[in-house]
Amino acid sequence: MTDQTTSAALRRIAPSRTNAMTDRAIELRAAGRDIISLSVGEPDFATPAHVIEAAKAALDGGQTRYTAVAGTAALREAAALHFARDLGIVVPPAQVIVTAGGKQAIFEALLATLDPGDDVLIPSPWWVSYPEIVRFAGATVVDLPTKAAGGFRITAAQLEAAITPATRWLLLNSPGNPTGATYPAEELAALGAVLRRHPRVLVLSDDIYAPLRYGAGAHATLSVVCPDLADRVLTVSGVSKSHAMTGFRIGVSAGPAWLIAAMGKLQSHNSGNPCSIAQAAATAALAGPQDFLGEWRERFRTRRDRVVAAINAIPGLSAPLPDGAFYCMVDAAPVMDRFGDDEALALHLLEHGVAVVAASAFGGAAGFRISFAADDAALDEALRRIATALG
Ligand code: GLU
């Protein structure tokens, strides 16, 4: 009989619960059930036509072979343009790596730098994959809990208290998934003042939702607010969320040369280059017109407002207004005694035709996350179903 024991590293992790719920919704739909999926963070907008044309041209032009592992020269240049234009991060293309989605960049950066005994600080609620990747790497997750009342942001004092000689990384995600938490420049400067005293700590700045900010002012990011720390910040971005290109699987990251090289070394043995066609499409996305992004953001803002208003009108549910991204964290504590735990609540909502992700998947409790990157009619119907399910 085959020994089916998996590695100790794999046994330390759970499957992605955002992906699991989305797969479940797809299965149920295939079986004929009417399910509205608000479980995955994926814009419903059509991928822009010029991006599709670029993908077709790449196919027709024979761009069907290996590219450089870290990405084509054209995409690394377009990514460097994006970092400078949209985030204010000025780096040469050599300090950019292209990955199969932002997720692969995070995986590579952590796997390439963590050893057993290292700690990684993660503000919670967190994106599902952060702690799992840390555990897979054999390092220890240190939870920095945040609350809705504090805008789901950590404070400088909280950071200072959590750092020890074992701390290797701080993971920052602004605007954040699943809370929409968005750090203003002055709060990043305060975090930077703490980090300055602890030179061993690296920072992963996950800026994938940067174009989706609903407040006033420009996007703030650590390596711009604290340029002296830029040599230990990896900034992750991509086209999935901004340009409605989730299926293309293209992420772009900028960081210090040694870390980009370390990630490339790992990538050379893992996926090799990201898909050549998808890279051509992403080049068009990042180097081409950006004017539609403002209109998309305003549509997301309208959806955010109607979703949060509808949630707060359902007895037992409440949600703060997220500052960015396209998620809303719903607190369902007053109704939890009817369900036991939030996974049971999410399954109950699925029975009523709405797929959401339980808050515990994000290190939260007693609630669920809604992605409002769905069309207005679907959102309205989903909220009606949630109200009925809890009525
Ligand atoms: N990041 C998205 C989400 O949180 C996509 C799914 C995933 O990779 O987790 O829904």
mmCIF file of C-alpha atoms and ligand atoms in Angstrom:
data_model
loop_
_atom_site.group_PDB
_atom_site.id
_atom_site.type_symbol
_atom_site.label_atom_id
_atom_site.label_comp_id
_atom_site.label_asym_id
_atom_site.label_seq_id
_atom_site.Cartn_x
_atom_site.Cartn_y
_atom_site.Cartn_z
ATOM 1 C CA MET A 1 0.000 0.000 0.000
ATOM 2 C CA THR A 2 1.290 3.477 -0.888
ATOM 3 C CA ASP A 3 2.394 5.666 1.978
ATOM 4 C CA GLN A 4 0.144 8.681 1.522
ATOM 5 C CA THR A 5 1.695 10.718 4.309
ATOM 6 C CA THR A 6 2.194 14.291 3.175
ATOM 7 C CA SER A 7 5.079 16.466 4.319
ATOM 8 C CA ALA A 8 5.101 18.004 7.771
ATOM 9 C CA ALA A 9 5.082 21.406 6.048
ATOM 10 C CA LEU A 10 1.888 20.600 4.140
ATOM 11 C CA ARG A 11 0.245 19.208 7.270
ATOM 12 C CA ARG A 12 0.798 22.556 8.969
ATOM 13 C CA ILE A 13 -1.512 24.354 6.538
ATOM 14 C CA ALA A 14 -5.202 24.345 5.597
ATOM 15 C CA PRO A 15 -6.547 24.849 2.064
ATOM 16 C CA SER A 16 -7.480 28.415 1.082
ATOM 17 C CA ARG A 17 -10.983 29.032 2.413
ATOM 18 C CA THR A 18 -11.695 31.811 -0.086
ATOM 19 C CA ASN A 19 -10.865 29.442 -2.923
ATOM 20 C CA ALA A 20 -12.698 26.536 -1.220
ATOM 21 C CA MET A 21 -15.953 28.500 -0.880
ATOM 22 C CA THR A 22 -15.692 29.750 -4.445
ATOM 23 C CA ASP A 23 -15.116 26.209 -5.747
ATOM 24 C CA ARG A 24 -18.157 25.064 -3.736
ATOM 25 C CA ALA A 25 -20.287 27.829 -5.285
ATOM 26 C CA ILE A 26 -19.120 26.803 -8.781
ATOM 27 C CA GLU A 27 -19.979 23.142 -8.052
ATOM 28 C CA LEU A 28 -23.438 24.004 -6.746
ATOM 29 C CA ARG A 29 -24.141 26.187 -9.771
ATOM 30 C CA ALA A 30 -23.015 23.366 -12.082
ATOM 31 C CA ALA A 31 -25.501 21.136 -10.247
ATOM 32 C CA GLY A 32 -28.261 23.595 -11.123
ATOM 33 C CA ARG A 33 -28.466 25.585 -7.865
ATOM 34 C CA ASP A 34 -28.965 29.344 -8.009
ATOM 35 C CA ILE A 35 -25.955 30.643 -6.064
ATOM 36 C CA ILE A 36 -24.727 34.238 -5.940
ATOM 37 C CA SER A 37 -21.021 34.143 -5.180
ATOM 38 C CA LEU A 38 -19.788 37.004 -3.027
ATOM 39 C CA SER A 39 -16.972 34.832 -1.743
ATOM 40 C CA VAL A 40 -14.120 35.731 -4.015
ATOM 41 C CA GLY A 41 -12.514 39.093 -4.618
ATOM 42 C CA GLU A 42 -12.913 39.326 -8.358
ATOM 43 C CA PRO A 43 -14.220 42.337 -10.302
ATOM 44 C CA ASP A 44 -17.212 41.482 -12.488
ATOM 45 C CA PHE A 45 -16.174 44.071 -15.106
ATOM 46 C CA ALA A 46 -15.045 42.796 -18.498
ATOM 47 C CA THR A 47 -11.276 42.807 -19.008
ATOM 48 C CA PRO A 48 -10.540 45.942 -21.118
ATOM 49 C CA ALA A 49 -10.684 45.345 -24.884
ATOM 50 C CA HIS A 50 -7.143 46.614 -25.528
ATOM 51 C CA VAL A 51 -5.830 44.035 -23.055
ATOM 52 C CA ILE A 52 -7.687 41.216 -24.804
ATOM 53 C CA GLU A 53 -6.348 42.453 -28.154
ATOM 54 C CA ALA A 54 -2.794 42.372 -26.784
ATOM 55 C CA ALA A 55 -3.279 38.769 -25.654
ATOM 56 C CA LYS A 56 -4.597 37.814 -29.108
ATOM 57 C CA ALA A 57 -1.724 39.619 -30.821
ATOM 58 C CA ALA A 58 0.763 37.752 -28.626
ATOM 59 C CA LEU A 59 -0.764 34.438 -29.668
ATOM 60 C CA ASP A 60 -0.864 35.391 -33.345
ATOM 61 C CA GLY A 61 2.659 36.756 -33.153
ATOM 62 C CA GLY A 62 4.018 33.495 -31.799
ATOM 63 C CA GLN A 63 4.770 34.649 -28.258
ATOM 64 C CA THR A 64 4.122 31.117 -27.089
ATOM 65 C CA ARG A 65 7.530 30.164 -25.738
ATOM 66 C CA TYR A 66 9.511 30.537 -22.532
ATOM 67 C CA THR A 67 10.323 34.062 -21.471
ATOM 68 C CA ALA A 68 12.938 35.168 -18.950
ATOM 69 C CA VAL A 69 12.008 33.615 -15.579
ATOM 70 C CA ALA A 70 11.489 36.997 -13.886
ATOM 71 C CA GLY A 71 9.314 38.271 -16.748
ATOM 72 C CA THR A 72 9.711 39.819 -20.183
ATOM 73 C CA ALA A 73 11.742 43.013 -20.487
ATOM 74 C CA ALA A 74 8.607 44.750 -21.794
ATOM 75 C CA LEU A 75 6.506 43.815 -18.762
ATOM 76 C CA ARG A 76 9.235 44.596 -16.244
ATOM 77 C CA GLU A 77 9.525 48.040 -17.847
ATOM 78 C CA ALA A 78 5.749 48.512 -17.802
ATOM 79 C CA ALA A 79 5.698 47.405 -14.157
ATOM 80 C CA ALA A 80 8.454 49.882 -13.257
ATOM 81 C CA LEU A 81 6.351 52.557 -14.979
ATOM 82 C CA HIS A 82 3.316 51.440 -12.937
ATOM 83 C CA PHE A 83 5.232 51.525 -9.644
ATOM 84 C CA ALA A 84 6.489 55.062 -10.366
ATOM 85 C CA ARG A 85 3.247 56.468 -11.840
ATOM 86 C CA ASP A 86 0.696 54.858 -9.508
ATOM 87 C CA LEU A 87 2.577 54.257 -6.248
ATOM 88 C CA GLY A 88 5.476 56.727 -6.382
ATOM 89 C CA ILE A 89 8.034 53.907 -6.104
ATOM 90 C CA VAL A 90 10.948 54.558 -8.451
ATOM 91 C CA VAL A 91 12.849 51.345 -9.255
ATOM 92 C CA PRO A 92 14.740 50.078 -12.286
ATOM 93 C CA PRO A 93 13.107 47.136 -14.130
ATOM 94 C CA ALA A 94 15.900 44.915 -12.722
ATOM 95 C CA GLN A 95 14.322 45.379 -9.275
ATOM 96 C CA VAL A 96 10.959 44.110 -10.493
ATOM 97 C CA ILE A 97 9.808 40.495 -10.713
ATOM 98 C CA VAL A 98 6.746 39.177 -12.533
ATOM 99 C CA THR A 99 4.912 36.282 -10.864
ATOM 100 C CA ALA A 100 1.859 34.121 -11.435
ATOM 101 C CA GLY A 101 -0.375 36.429 -9.388
ATOM 102 C CA GLY A 102 0.586 38.409 -6.308
ATOM 103 C CA LYS A 103 0.139 35.215 -4.296
ATOM 104 C CA GLN A 104 3.226 33.633 -5.869
ATOM 105 C CA ALA A 105 5.331 36.692 -5.022
ATOM 106 C CA ILE A 106 4.294 36.509 -1.363
ATOM 107 C CA PHE A 107 4.972 32.767 -1.313
ATOM 108 C CA GLU A 108 8.421 33.220 -2.843
ATOM 109 C CA ALA A 109 9.461 36.160 -0.664
ATOM 110 C CA LEU A 110 8.533 34.331 2.538
ATOM 111 C CA LEU A 111 9.891 30.920 1.504
ATOM 112 C CA ALA A 112 13.138 32.545 0.379
ATOM 113 C CA THR A 113 13.802 34.299 3.695
ATOM 114 C CA LEU A 114 12.178 32.459 6.609
ATOM 115 C CA ASP A 115 13.704 29.813 8.825
ATOM 116 C CA PRO A 116 12.197 27.898 11.741
ATOM 117 C CA GLY A 117 12.311 30.170 14.763
ATOM 118 C CA ASP A 118 11.490 33.303 12.757
ATOM 119 C CA ASP A 119 8.360 35.283 13.588
ATOM 120 C CA VAL A 120 6.105 37.039 11.089
ATOM 121 C CA LEU A 121 3.829 39.813 12.332
ATOM 122 C CA ILE A 122 0.429 39.847 10.640
ATOM 123 C CA PRO A 123 -2.317 42.327 11.484
ATOM 124 C CA SER A 124 -5.644 40.503 11.733
ATOM 125 C CA PRO A 125 -8.209 40.134 10.261
ATOM 126 C CA TRP A 126 -5.725 39.062 7.593
ATOM 127 C CA TRP A 127 -5.926 37.738 4.069
ATOM 128 C CA VAL A 128 -6.314 33.943 4.277
ATOM 129 C CA SER A 129 -3.054 32.958 2.625
ATOM 130 C CA TYR A 130 -0.642 35.082 4.692
ATOM 131 C CA PRO A 131 -0.552 32.876 7.819
ATOM 132 C CA GLU A 132 -0.678 29.629 5.844
ATOM 133 C CA ILE A 133 2.363 30.589 3.775
ATOM 134 C CA VAL A 134 4.236 31.562 6.942
ATOM 135 C CA ARG A 135 3.394 28.218 8.553
ATOM 136 C CA PHE A 136 4.372 26.352 5.397
ATOM 137 C CA ALA A 137 7.764 28.072 5.577
ATOM 138 C CA GLY A 138 8.170 26.735 9.118
ATOM 139 C CA ALA A 139 8.040 30.151 10.766
ATOM 140 C CA THR A 140 5.661 31.396 13.455
ATOM 141 C CA VAL A 141 2.626 33.627 12.934
ATOM 142 C CA VAL A 142 2.357 36.490 15.415
ATOM 143 C CA ASP A 143 -1.168 37.907 15.368
ATOM 144 C CA LEU A 144 -1.501 41.677 15.712
ATOM 145 C CA PRO A 145 -5.250 41.948 16.323
ATOM 146 C CA THR A 146 -7.098 45.048 15.145
ATOM 147 C CA LYS A 147 -10.626 46.277 15.786
ATOM 148 C CA ALA A 148 -13.269 48.021 13.689
ATOM 149 C CA ALA A 149 -13.186 50.937 16.156
ATOM 150 C CA GLY A 150 -9.502 51.489 15.295
ATOM 151 C CA GLY A 151 -10.147 51.294 11.547
ATOM 152 C CA PHE A 152 -8.703 47.745 11.581
ATOM 153 C CA ARG A 153 -5.208 49.306 11.671
ATOM 154 C CA ILE A 154 -2.317 48.441 13.973
ATOM 155 C CA THR A 155 -0.657 51.172 16.006
ATOM 156 C CA ALA A 156 3.034 51.962 16.305
ATOM 157 C CA ALA A 157 2.912 50.987 20.001
ATOM 158 C CA GLN A 158 1.380 47.616 19.103
ATOM 159 C CA LEU A 159 4.123 47.037 16.548
ATOM 160 C CA GLU A 160 6.885 48.015 18.971
ATOM 161 C CA ALA A 161 5.510 45.654 21.637
ATOM 162 C CA ALA A 162 5.365 42.725 19.182
ATOM 163 C CA ILE A 163 8.880 42.970 17.738
ATOM 164 C CA THR A 164 11.481 40.611 19.216
ATOM 165 C CA PRO A 165 14.888 39.455 17.965
ATOM 166 C CA ALA A 166 12.974 36.634 16.188
ATOM 167 C CA THR A 167 10.877 39.009 14.069
ATOM 168 C CA ARG A 168 11.707 38.721 10.369
ATOM 169 C CA TRP A 169 8.707 40.218 8.564
ATOM 170 C CA LEU A 170 5.796 42.562 9.029
ATOM 171 C CA LEU A 171 3.004 41.979 6.498
ATOM 172 C CA LEU A 172 1.095 45.157 5.653
ATOM 173 C CA ASN A 173 -1.881 45.254 3.306
ATOM 174 C CA SER A 174 -3.321 48.675 2.530
ATOM 175 C CA PRO A 175 -6.063 48.958 1.370
ATOM 176 C CA GLY A 176 -6.593 45.674 3.137
ATOM 177 C CA ASN A 177 -8.400 42.445 2.448
ATOM 178 C CA PRO A 178 -10.782 41.601 4.189
ATOM 179 C CA THR A 179 -11.411 44.860 6.116
ATOM 180 C CA GLY A 180 -10.645 47.670 3.662
ATOM 181 C CA ALA A 181 -8.264 49.144 6.272
ATOM 182 C CA THR A 182 -6.188 51.884 4.667
ATOM 183 C CA TYR A 183 -3.116 53.412 6.331
ATOM 184 C CA PRO A 184 -2.620 57.163 5.915
ATOM 185 C CA ALA A 185 0.947 58.436 5.409
ATOM 186 C CA GLU A 186 1.315 59.684 8.979
ATOM 187 C CA GLU A 187 0.487 56.266 10.435
ATOM 188 C CA LEU A 188 2.946 54.596 8.059
ATOM 189 C CA ALA A 189 5.562 57.143 9.180
ATOM 190 C CA ALA A 190 4.900 56.150 12.811
ATOM 191 C CA LEU A 191 5.263 52.459 11.949
ATOM 192 C CA GLY A 192 8.427 53.342 10.016
ATOM 193 C CA ALA A 193 9.911 55.056 13.089
ATOM 194 C CA VAL A 194 9.529 51.766 14.976
ATOM 195 C CA LEU A 195 10.907 49.674 12.120
ATOM 196 C CA ARG A 196 13.950 51.928 11.859
ATOM 197 C CA ARG A 197 15.014 50.708 15.305
ATOM 198 C CA HIS A 198 14.779 47.055 14.200
ATOM 199 C CA PRO A 199 16.918 46.587 11.098
ATOM 200 C CA ARG A 200 16.329 42.819 10.810
ATOM 201 C CA VAL A 201 12.629 43.272 10.083
ATOM 202 C CA LEU A 202 11.555 43.133 6.435
ATOM 203 C CA VAL A 203 8.221 44.536 5.305
ATOM 204 C CA LEU A 204 5.861 43.116 2.739
ATOM 205 C CA SER A 205 3.647 45.933 1.509
ATOM 206 C CA ASP A 206 0.770 44.347 -0.343
ATOM 207 C CA ASP A 207 -0.594 47.248 -2.402
ATOM 208 C CA ILE A 208 -2.700 45.206 -4.810
ATOM 209 C CA TYR A 209 -5.826 47.272 -3.942
ATOM 210 C CA ALA A 210 -4.100 50.688 -4.247
ATOM 211 C CA PRO A 211 -6.408 51.970 -7.051
ATOM 212 C CA LEU A 212 -9.456 51.197 -4.880
ATOM 213 C CA ARG A 213 -9.404 53.889 -2.208
ATOM 214 C CA TYR A 214 -12.590 55.753 -1.376
ATOM 215 C CA GLY A 215 -11.246 58.445 0.960
ATOM 216 C CA ALA A 216 -9.519 61.696 0.079
ATOM 217 C CA GLY A 217 -5.796 61.920 -0.597
ATOM 218 C CA ALA A 218 -3.278 59.894 -2.499
ATOM 219 C CA HIS A 219 -2.347 56.295 -1.796
ATOM 220 C CA ALA A 220 0.419 56.072 0.802
ATOM 221 C CA THR A 221 2.977 53.287 0.776
ATOM 222 C CA LEU A 222 5.803 52.563 3.195
ATOM 223 C CA SER A 223 8.802 52.717 0.866
ATOM 224 C CA VAL A 224 7.747 56.189 -0.306
ATOM 225 C CA VAL A 225 6.767 57.531 3.112
ATOM 226 C CA CYS A 226 10.049 56.191 4.578
ATOM 227 C CA PRO A 227 12.533 56.069 1.670
ATOM 228 C CA ASP A 228 15.349 55.072 4.030
ATOM 229 C CA LEU A 229 13.489 51.791 4.652
ATOM 230 C CA ALA A 230 12.945 51.040 0.956
ATOM 231 C CA ASP A 231 15.868 48.613 0.914
ATOM 232 C CA ARG A 232 13.870 46.212 3.098
ATOM 233 C CA VAL A 233 10.393 46.654 1.656
ATOM 234 C CA LEU A 234 8.890 44.384 -0.971
ATOM 235 C CA THR A 235 5.880 46.043 -2.599
ATOM 236 C CA VAL A 236 3.438 43.664 -4.264
ATOM 237 C CA SER A 237 1.021 44.813 -6.958
ATOM 238 C CA GLY A 238 -0.632 43.337 -10.012
ATOM 239 C CA VAL A 239 -3.348 43.579 -12.613
ATOM 240 C CA SER A 240 -5.907 41.099 -11.235
ATOM 241 C CA LYS A 241 -7.950 43.477 -9.117
ATOM 242 C CA SER A 242 -7.242 46.811 -10.832
ATOM 243 C CA HIS A 243 -7.700 45.683 -14.439
ATOM 244 C CA ALA A 244 -10.200 42.816 -13.980
ATOM 245 C CA MET A 245 -7.608 40.228 -14.997
ATOM 246 C CA THR A 246 -7.833 37.617 -12.222
ATOM 247 C CA GLY A 247 -7.619 34.693 -14.654
ATOM 248 C CA PHE A 248 -4.440 35.945 -16.303
ATOM 249 C CA ARG A 249 -2.474 35.364 -13.073
ATOM 250 C CA ILE A 250 0.041 38.184 -13.265
ATOM 251 C CA GLY A 251 1.538 39.926 -10.240
ATOM 252 C CA VAL A 252 4.412 42.399 -10.200
ATOM 253 C CA SER A 253 6.653 43.179 -7.231
ATOM 254 C CA ALA A 254 9.339 45.775 -6.588
ATOM 255 C CA GLY A 255 12.007 45.470 -3.938
ATOM 256 C CA PRO A 256 15.678 45.319 -3.078
ATOM 257 C CA ALA A 257 17.848 43.576 -5.685
ATOM 258 C CA TRP A 258 18.914 40.733 -3.330
ATOM 259 C CA LEU A 259 15.326 39.815 -2.516
ATOM 260 C CA ILE A 260 14.129 40.023 -6.123
ATOM 261 C CA ALA A 261 17.063 37.741 -7.072
ATOM 262 C CA ALA A 262 16.184 35.310 -4.243
ATOM 263 C CA MET A 263 12.571 35.164 -5.425
ATOM 264 C CA GLY A 264 13.729 34.600 -9.008
ATOM 265 C CA LYS A 265 15.954 31.733 -7.877
ATOM 266 C CA LEU A 266 12.962 30.009 -6.289
ATOM 267 C CA GLN A 267 10.746 30.792 -9.300
ATOM 268 C CA SER A 268 13.332 29.229 -11.633
ATOM 269 C CA HIS A 269 12.651 25.870 -9.967
ATOM 270 C CA ASN A 270 8.947 26.341 -9.444
ATOM 271 C CA SER A 271 6.824 27.782 -12.249
ATOM 272 C CA GLY A 272 9.615 29.222 -14.364
ATOM 273 C CA ASN A 273 8.311 32.216 -16.274
ATOM 274 C CA PRO A 274 4.693 33.356 -15.875
ATOM 275 C CA CYS A 275 2.482 32.675 -18.925
ATOM 276 C CA SER A 276 3.868 34.492 -21.984
ATOM 277 C CA ILE A 277 0.415 35.476 -23.330
ATOM 278 C CA ALA A 278 -0.690 36.794 -19.946
ATOM 279 C CA GLN A 279 2.513 38.828 -19.697
ATOM 280 C CA ALA A 280 1.788 40.486 -23.051
ATOM 281 C CA ALA A 281 -1.733 41.302 -21.848
ATOM 282 C CA ALA A 282 -0.420 42.694 -18.549
ATOM 283 C CA THR A 283 2.091 44.864 -20.429
ATOM 284 C CA ALA A 284 -0.816 46.436 -22.323
ATOM 285 C CA ALA A 285 -2.732 46.833 -19.052
ATOM 286 C CA LEU A 286 0.070 48.638 -17.220
ATOM 287 C CA ALA A 287 1.498 50.659 -20.120
ATOM 288 C CA GLY A 288 -1.826 51.424 -21.845
ATOM 289 C CA PRO A 289 -4.707 53.763 -20.950
ATOM 290 C CA GLN A 290 -5.660 53.982 -17.260
ATOM 291 C CA ASP A 291 -8.541 56.438 -17.600
ATOM 292 C CA PHE A 292 -11.307 53.850 -16.986
ATOM 293 C CA LEU A 293 -9.964 53.063 -13.486
ATOM 294 C CA GLY A 294 -11.532 56.173 -11.969
ATOM 295 C CA GLU A 295 -14.957 55.236 -13.293
ATOM 296 C CA TRP A 296 -14.589 51.662 -12.017
ATOM 297 C CA ARG A 297 -13.612 52.982 -8.589
ATOM 298 C CA GLU A 298 -16.722 55.147 -8.459
ATOM 299 C CA ARG A 299 -18.888 52.139 -9.329
ATOM 300 C CA PHE A 300 -17.267 50.190 -6.507
ATOM 301 C CA ARG A 301 -17.875 53.114 -4.169
ATOM 302 C CA THR A 302 -21.604 53.105 -4.995
ATOM 303 C CA ARG A 303 -21.752 49.359 -4.401
ATOM 304 C CA ARG A 304 -19.880 49.687 -1.130
ATOM 305 C CA ASP A 305 -22.350 52.285 0.103
ATOM 306 C CA ARG A 306 -25.439 50.256 -0.827
ATOM 307 C CA VAL A 307 -24.028 46.985 0.577
ATOM 308 C CA VAL A 308 -23.007 48.510 3.897
ATOM 309 C CA ALA A 309 -26.370 50.307 4.214
ATOM 310 C CA ALA A 310 -28.260 47.083 3.429
ATOM 311 C CA ILE A 311 -26.186 45.038 5.916
ATOM 312 C CA ASN A 312 -26.723 47.577 8.679
ATOM 313 C CA ALA A 313 -30.471 47.432 8.013
ATOM 314 C CA ILE A 314 -30.567 43.656 8.750
ATOM 315 C CA PRO A 315 -31.242 43.048 12.453
ATOM 316 C CA GLY A 316 -28.210 41.406 14.097
ATOM 317 C CA LEU A 317 -25.713 42.398 11.410
ATOM 318 C CA SER A 318 -23.425 45.399 11.258
ATOM 319 C CA ALA A 319 -20.517 46.523 9.124
ATOM 320 C CA PRO A 320 -18.255 49.588 9.174
ATOM 321 C CA LEU A 321 -17.712 51.471 5.922
ATOM 322 C CA PRO A 322 -14.474 50.139 4.376
ATOM 323 C CA ASP A 323 -11.989 52.792 3.194
ATOM 324 C CA GLY A 324 -10.691 50.734 0.299
ATOM 325 C CA ALA A 325 -10.644 47.421 -1.639
ATOM 326 C CA PHE A 326 -13.980 45.687 -2.376
ATOM 327 C CA TYR A 327 -14.716 43.750 0.778
ATOM 328 C CA CYS A 328 -16.961 44.370 3.706
ATOM 329 C CA MET A 329 -16.442 42.619 7.055
ATOM 330 C CA VAL A 330 -19.816 41.861 8.578
ATOM 331 C CA ASP A 331 -20.177 41.426 12.338
ATOM 332 C CA ALA A 332 -22.871 38.846 13.095
ATOM 333 C CA ALA A 333 -22.165 38.394 16.827
ATOM 334 C CA PRO A 334 -25.799 39.046 17.893
ATOM 335 C CA VAL A 335 -27.087 36.109 15.780
ATOM 336 C CA MET A 336 -24.247 33.664 16.416
ATOM 337 C CA ASP A 337 -26.048 31.685 19.128
ATOM 338 C CA ARG A 338 -28.334 30.349 16.377
ATOM 339 C CA PHE A 339 -25.400 28.865 14.470
ATOM 340 C CA GLY A 340 -22.596 27.843 16.805
ATOM 341 C CA ASP A 341 -19.755 29.150 14.696
ATOM 342 C CA ASP A 342 -19.293 31.404 11.713
ATOM 343 C CA GLU A 343 -18.563 28.520 9.330
ATOM 344 C CA ALA A 344 -22.047 27.154 10.139
ATOM 345 C CA LEU A 345 -23.460 30.629 9.486
ATOM 346 C CA ALA A 346 -21.682 30.781 6.093
ATOM 347 C CA LEU A 347 -23.077 27.333 5.203
ATOM 348 C CA HIS A 348 -26.557 28.484 6.239
ATOM 349 C CA LEU A 349 -26.238 31.481 3.894
ATOM 350 C CA LEU A 350 -25.031 29.127 1.146
ATOM 351 C CA GLU A 351 -28.209 27.078 1.661
ATOM 352 C CA HIS A 352 -30.074 30.325 0.974
ATOM 353 C CA GLY A 353 -28.123 30.881 -2.239
ATOM 354 C CA VAL A 354 -25.318 33.257 -1.198
ATOM 355 C CA ALA A 355 -21.652 32.288 -0.928
ATOM 356 C CA VAL A 356 -19.640 34.370 1.566
ATOM 357 C CA VAL A 357 -16.494 33.532 3.544
ATOM 358 C CA ALA A 358 -16.586 33.039 7.334
ATOM 359 C CA ALA A 359 -14.645 35.650 9.331
ATOM 360 C CA SER A 360 -12.592 32.907 11.015
ATOM 361 C CA ALA A 361 -10.931 32.244 7.638
ATOM 362 C CA PHE A 362 -9.326 35.672 8.103
ATOM 363 C CA GLY A 363 -8.442 35.260 11.766
ATOM 364 C CA GLY A 364 -11.659 37.064 12.723
ATOM 365 C CA ALA A 365 -14.721 35.700 14.491
ATOM 366 C CA ALA A 366 -18.507 35.795 14.547
ATOM 367 C CA GLY A 367 -19.111 37.172 11.094
ATOM 368 C CA PHE A 368 -18.342 36.913 7.420
ATOM 369 C CA ARG A 369 -16.739 38.731 4.509
ATOM 370 C CA ILE A 370 -18.707 39.925 1.512
ATOM 371 C CA SER A 371 -16.965 40.818 -1.726
ATOM 372 C CA PHE A 372 -18.938 43.621 -3.361
ATOM 373 C CA ALA A 373 -17.149 43.197 -6.696
ATOM 374 C CA ALA A 374 -20.409 41.850 -8.163
ATOM 375 C CA ASP A 375 -23.042 43.590 -10.272
ATOM 376 C CA ASP A 376 -25.762 45.676 -8.625
ATOM 377 C CA ALA A 377 -28.631 43.275 -9.316
ATOM 378 C CA ALA A 378 -26.671 40.334 -7.890
ATOM 379 C CA LEU A 379 -25.735 42.351 -4.802
ATOM 380 C CA ASP A 380 -29.338 43.446 -4.193
ATOM 381 C CA GLU A 381 -30.639 39.904 -4.564
ATOM 382 C CA ALA A 382 -27.847 38.497 -2.355
ATOM 383 C CA LEU A 383 -28.667 40.991 0.386
ATOM 384 C CA ARG A 384 -32.362 40.083 0.150
ATOM 385 C CA ARG A 385 -31.411 36.427 0.559
ATOM 386 C CA ILE A 386 -29.178 37.175 3.558
ATOM 387 C CA ALA A 387 -32.017 39.115 5.201
ATOM 388 C CA THR A 388 -34.411 36.208 4.560
ATOM 389 C CA ALA A 389 -31.886 33.641 5.816
ATOM 390 C CA LEU A 390 -31.508 35.506 9.089
ATOM 391 C CA GLY A 391 -35.121 36.623 9.379
HETATM 392 N N1 GLU B 1 -7.625 37.484 -3.047
HETATM 393 C C1 GLU B 1 -8.954 37.102 -3.428
HETATM 394 C C2 GLU B 1 -9.842 36.911 -2.233
HETATM 395 O O1 GLU B 1 -9.424 37.102 -1.098
HETATM 396 C C3 GLU B 1 -8.901 35.921 -4.344
HETATM 397 C C4 GLU B 1 -8.943 34.565 -3.726
HETATM 398 C C5 GLU B 1 -7.701 34.224 -3.003
HETATM 399 O O2 GLU B 1 -6.697 34.008 -3.665
HETATM 400 O O3 GLU B 1 -7.756 34.199 -1.780
HETATM 401 O O4 GLU B 1 -10.976 36.611 -2.403
#
